[in-house]
Short mmCIF file of N, CA and C in Angstrom, two decimals:
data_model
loop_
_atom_site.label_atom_id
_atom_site.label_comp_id
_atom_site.label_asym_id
_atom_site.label_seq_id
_atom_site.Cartn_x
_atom_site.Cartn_y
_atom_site.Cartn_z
N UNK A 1 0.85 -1.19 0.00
CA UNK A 1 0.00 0.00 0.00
C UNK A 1 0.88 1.24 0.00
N UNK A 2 0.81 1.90 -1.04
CA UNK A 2 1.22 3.41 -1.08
C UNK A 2 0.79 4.05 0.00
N UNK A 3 1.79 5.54 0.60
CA UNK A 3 0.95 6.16 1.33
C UNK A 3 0.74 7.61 0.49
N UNK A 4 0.14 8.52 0.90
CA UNK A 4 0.20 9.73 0.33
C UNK A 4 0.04 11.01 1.53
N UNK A 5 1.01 11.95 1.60
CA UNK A 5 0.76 12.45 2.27
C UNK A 5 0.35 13.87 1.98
N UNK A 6 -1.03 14.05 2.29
CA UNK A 6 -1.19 15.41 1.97
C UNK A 6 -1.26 16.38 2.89
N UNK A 7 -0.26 16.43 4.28
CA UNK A 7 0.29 17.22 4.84
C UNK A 7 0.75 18.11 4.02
N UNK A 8 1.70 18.18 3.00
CA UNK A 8 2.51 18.87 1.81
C UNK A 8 1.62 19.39 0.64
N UNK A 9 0.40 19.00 0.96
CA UNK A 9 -0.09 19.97 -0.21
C UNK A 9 -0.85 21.16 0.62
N UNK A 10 -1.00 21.65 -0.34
CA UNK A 10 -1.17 23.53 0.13
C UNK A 10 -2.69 23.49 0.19
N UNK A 11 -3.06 24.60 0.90
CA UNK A 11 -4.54 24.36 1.46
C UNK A 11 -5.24 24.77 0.10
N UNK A 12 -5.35 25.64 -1.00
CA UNK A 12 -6.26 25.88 -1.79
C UNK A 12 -6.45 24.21 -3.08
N UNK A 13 -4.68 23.54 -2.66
CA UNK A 13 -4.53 22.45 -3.00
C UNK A 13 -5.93 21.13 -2.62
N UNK A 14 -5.90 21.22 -1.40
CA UNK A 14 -6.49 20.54 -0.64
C UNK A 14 -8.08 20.84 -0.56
N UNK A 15 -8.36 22.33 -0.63
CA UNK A 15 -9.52 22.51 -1.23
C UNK A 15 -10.03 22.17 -2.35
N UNK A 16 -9.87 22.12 -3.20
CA UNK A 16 -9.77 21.90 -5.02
C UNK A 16 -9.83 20.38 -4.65
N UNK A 17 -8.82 19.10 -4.34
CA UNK A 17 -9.08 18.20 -4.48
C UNK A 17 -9.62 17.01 -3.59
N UNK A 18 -10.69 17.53 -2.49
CA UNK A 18 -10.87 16.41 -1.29
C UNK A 18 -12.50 17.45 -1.23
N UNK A 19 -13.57 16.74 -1.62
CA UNK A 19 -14.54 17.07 -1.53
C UNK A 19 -15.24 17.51 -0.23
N UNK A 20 -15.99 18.45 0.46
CA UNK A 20 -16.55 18.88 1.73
C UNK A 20 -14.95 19.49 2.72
N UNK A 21 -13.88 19.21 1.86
CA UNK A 21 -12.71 19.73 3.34
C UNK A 21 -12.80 21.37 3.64
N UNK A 22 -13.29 22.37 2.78
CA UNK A 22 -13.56 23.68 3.04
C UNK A 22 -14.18 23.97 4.38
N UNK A 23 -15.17 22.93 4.56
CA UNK A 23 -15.83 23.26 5.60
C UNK A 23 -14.93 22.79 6.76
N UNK A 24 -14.46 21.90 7.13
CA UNK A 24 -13.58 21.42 8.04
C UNK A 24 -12.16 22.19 8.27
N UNK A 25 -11.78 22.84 7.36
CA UNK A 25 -10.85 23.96 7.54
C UNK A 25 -11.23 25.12 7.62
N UNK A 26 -12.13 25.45 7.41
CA UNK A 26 -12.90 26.86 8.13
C UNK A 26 -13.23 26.82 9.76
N UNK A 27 -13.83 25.69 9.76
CA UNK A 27 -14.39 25.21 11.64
C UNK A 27 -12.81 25.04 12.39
N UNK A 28 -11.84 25.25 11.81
CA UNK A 28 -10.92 25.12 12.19
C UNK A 28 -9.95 25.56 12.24
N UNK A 29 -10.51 27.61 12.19
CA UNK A 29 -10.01 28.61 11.82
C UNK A 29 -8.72 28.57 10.35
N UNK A 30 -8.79 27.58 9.42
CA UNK A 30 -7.70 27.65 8.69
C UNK A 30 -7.44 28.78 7.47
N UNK A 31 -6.59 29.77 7.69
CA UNK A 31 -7.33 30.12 6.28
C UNK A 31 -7.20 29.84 4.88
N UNK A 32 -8.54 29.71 4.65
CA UNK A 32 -8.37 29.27 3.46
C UNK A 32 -7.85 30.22 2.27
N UNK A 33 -7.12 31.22 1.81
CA UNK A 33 -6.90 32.16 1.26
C UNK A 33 -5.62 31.74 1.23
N UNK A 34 -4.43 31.47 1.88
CA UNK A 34 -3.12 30.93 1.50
C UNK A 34 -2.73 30.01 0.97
N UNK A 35 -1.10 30.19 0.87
CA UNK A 35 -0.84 28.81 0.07
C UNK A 35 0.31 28.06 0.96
N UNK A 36 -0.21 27.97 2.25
CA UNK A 36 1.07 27.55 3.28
C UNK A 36 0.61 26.11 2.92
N UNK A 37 1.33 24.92 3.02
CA UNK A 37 1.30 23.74 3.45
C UNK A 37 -0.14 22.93 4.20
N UNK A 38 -0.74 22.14 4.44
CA UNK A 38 -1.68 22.36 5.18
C UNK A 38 -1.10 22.49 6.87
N UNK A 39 -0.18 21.45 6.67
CA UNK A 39 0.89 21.30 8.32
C UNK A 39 0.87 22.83 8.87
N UNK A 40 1.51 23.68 8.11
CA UNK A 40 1.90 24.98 8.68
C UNK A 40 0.15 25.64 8.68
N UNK A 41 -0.55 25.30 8.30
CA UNK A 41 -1.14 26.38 7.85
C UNK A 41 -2.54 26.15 9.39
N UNK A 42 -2.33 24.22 9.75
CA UNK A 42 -2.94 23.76 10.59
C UNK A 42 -2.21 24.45 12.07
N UNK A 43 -0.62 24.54 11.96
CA UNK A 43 0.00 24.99 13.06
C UNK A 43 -0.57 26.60 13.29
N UNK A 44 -0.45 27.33 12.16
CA UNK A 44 -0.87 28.89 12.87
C UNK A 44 -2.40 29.25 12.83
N UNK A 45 -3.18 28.46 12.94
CA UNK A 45 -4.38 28.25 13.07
C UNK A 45 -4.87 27.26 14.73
N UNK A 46 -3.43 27.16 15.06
CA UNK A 46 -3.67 26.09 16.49
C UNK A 46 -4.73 24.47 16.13
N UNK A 47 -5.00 24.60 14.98
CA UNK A 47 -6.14 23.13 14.49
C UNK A 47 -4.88 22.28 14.61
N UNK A 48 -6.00 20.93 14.93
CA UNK A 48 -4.95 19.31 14.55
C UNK A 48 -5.28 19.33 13.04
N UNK A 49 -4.08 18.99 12.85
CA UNK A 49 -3.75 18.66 11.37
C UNK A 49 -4.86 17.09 11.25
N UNK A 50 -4.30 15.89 12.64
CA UNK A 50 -4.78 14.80 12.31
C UNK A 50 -6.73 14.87 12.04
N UNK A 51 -6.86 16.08 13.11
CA UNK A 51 -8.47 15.96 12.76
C UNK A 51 -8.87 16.44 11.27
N UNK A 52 -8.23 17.38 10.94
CA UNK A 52 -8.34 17.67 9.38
C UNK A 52 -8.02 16.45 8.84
N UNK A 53 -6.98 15.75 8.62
CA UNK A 53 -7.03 14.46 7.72
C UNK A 53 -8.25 13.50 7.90
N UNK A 54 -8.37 13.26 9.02
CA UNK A 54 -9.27 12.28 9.64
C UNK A 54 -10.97 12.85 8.62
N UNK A 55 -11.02 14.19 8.38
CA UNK A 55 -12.64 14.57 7.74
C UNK A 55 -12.15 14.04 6.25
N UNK A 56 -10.92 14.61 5.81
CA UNK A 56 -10.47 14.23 4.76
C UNK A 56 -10.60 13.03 4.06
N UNK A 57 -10.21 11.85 4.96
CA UNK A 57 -10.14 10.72 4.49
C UNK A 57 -11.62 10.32 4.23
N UNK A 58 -12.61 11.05 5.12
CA UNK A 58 -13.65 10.01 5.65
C UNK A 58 -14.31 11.13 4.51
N UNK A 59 -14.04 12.30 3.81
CA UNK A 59 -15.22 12.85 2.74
C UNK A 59 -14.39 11.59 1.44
N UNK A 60 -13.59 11.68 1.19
CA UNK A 60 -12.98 10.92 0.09
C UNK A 60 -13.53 9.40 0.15
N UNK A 61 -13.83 8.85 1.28
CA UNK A 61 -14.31 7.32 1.31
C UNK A 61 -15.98 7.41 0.88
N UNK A 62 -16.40 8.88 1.44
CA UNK A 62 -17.97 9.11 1.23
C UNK A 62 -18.00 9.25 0.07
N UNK A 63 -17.21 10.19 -0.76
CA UNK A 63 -17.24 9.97 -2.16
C UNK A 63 -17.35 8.92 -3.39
N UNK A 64 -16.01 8.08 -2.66
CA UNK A 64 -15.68 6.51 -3.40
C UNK A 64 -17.31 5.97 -3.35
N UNK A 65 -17.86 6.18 -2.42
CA UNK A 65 -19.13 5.03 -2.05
C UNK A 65 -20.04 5.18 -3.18
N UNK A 66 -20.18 6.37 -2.89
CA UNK A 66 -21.48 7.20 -4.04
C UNK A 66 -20.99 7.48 -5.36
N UNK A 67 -19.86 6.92 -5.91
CA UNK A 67 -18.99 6.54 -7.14
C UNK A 67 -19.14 8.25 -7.84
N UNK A 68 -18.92 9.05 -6.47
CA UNK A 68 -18.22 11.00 -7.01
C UNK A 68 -16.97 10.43 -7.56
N UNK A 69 -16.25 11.05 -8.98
CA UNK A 69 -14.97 11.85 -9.43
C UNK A 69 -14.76 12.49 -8.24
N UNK A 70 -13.47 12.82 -7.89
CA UNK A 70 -12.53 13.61 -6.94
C UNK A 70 -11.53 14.52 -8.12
N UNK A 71 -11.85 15.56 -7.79
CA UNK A 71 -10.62 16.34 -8.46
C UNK A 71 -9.38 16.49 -8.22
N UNK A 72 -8.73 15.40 -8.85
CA UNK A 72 -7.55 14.54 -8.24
C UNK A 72 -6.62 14.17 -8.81
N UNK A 73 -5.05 14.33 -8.83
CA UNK A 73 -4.28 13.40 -9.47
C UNK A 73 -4.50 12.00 -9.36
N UNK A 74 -3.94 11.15 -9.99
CA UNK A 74 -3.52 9.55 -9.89
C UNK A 74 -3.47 9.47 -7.97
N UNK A 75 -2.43 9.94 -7.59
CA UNK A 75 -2.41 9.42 -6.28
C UNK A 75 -3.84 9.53 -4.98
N UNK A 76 -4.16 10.98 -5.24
CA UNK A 76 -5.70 11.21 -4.71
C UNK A 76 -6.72 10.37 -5.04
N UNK A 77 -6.83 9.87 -6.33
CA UNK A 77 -7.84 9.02 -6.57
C UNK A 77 -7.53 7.67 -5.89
N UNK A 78 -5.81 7.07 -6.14
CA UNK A 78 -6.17 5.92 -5.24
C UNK A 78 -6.39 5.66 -3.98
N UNK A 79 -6.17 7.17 -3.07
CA UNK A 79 -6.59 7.33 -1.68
C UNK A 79 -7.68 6.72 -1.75
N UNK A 80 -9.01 7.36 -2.82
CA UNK A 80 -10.10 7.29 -2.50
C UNK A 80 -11.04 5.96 -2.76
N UNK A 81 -9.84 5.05 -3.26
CA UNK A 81 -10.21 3.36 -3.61
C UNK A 81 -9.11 2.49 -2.99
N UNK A 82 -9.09 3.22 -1.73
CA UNK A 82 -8.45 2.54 -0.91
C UNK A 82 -7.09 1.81 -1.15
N UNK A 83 -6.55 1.98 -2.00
CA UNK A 83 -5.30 1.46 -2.70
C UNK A 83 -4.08 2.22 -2.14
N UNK A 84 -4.46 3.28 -1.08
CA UNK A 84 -3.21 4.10 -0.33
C UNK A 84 -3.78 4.88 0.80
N UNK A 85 -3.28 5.01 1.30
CA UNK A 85 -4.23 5.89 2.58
C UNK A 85 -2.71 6.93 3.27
N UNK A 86 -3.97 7.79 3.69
CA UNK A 86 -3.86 9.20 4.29
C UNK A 86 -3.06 9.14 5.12
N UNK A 87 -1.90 9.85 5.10
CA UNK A 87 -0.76 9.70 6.53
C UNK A 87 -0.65 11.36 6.84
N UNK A 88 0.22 11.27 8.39
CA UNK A 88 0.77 12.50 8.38
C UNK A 88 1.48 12.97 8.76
#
């Protein structure tokens, strides 16, 4: 199993490709307007990064179910068919 870590992608990154995460980074003061990392961007926002992944993974599995496209490279999509999972 691949892992993928999208700690390293940038939050408008992370917006754009993980369906419903806007909302979970807003409730979680992040802002969404930069292009820090999500790591850094979770640190000056005081949010857990892991609880952000944790909505992450679980909108991407909600997606897979209900057979949504993810706006996604190769690696995002196989997050979302379980062929790699979410680290951080």
């Amino acid at each position: 199993m691949r892992t993928i870590n999208i700690e390293q992608w940038n939050v408008g990154e992370l917006v754009h490709r993980i369906p419903g995460i806007a909302h979970a980074l807003r409730s979680n003061n992040v802002d969404m307007t930069n292009r820090m990392n999500l790591g850094n961007a979770a640190a000056a926002a005081s949010a857990s990064t892991e609880h952000i992944l944790a909505v992450a993974d679980y909108r991407l599995r909600q997606a897979a179910r209900r057979g949504q496209a993810v706006k996604a490279p190769a690696k995002a999509v196989e997050a979302v068919y379980g062929e790699a999972e979410l680290v951080v």
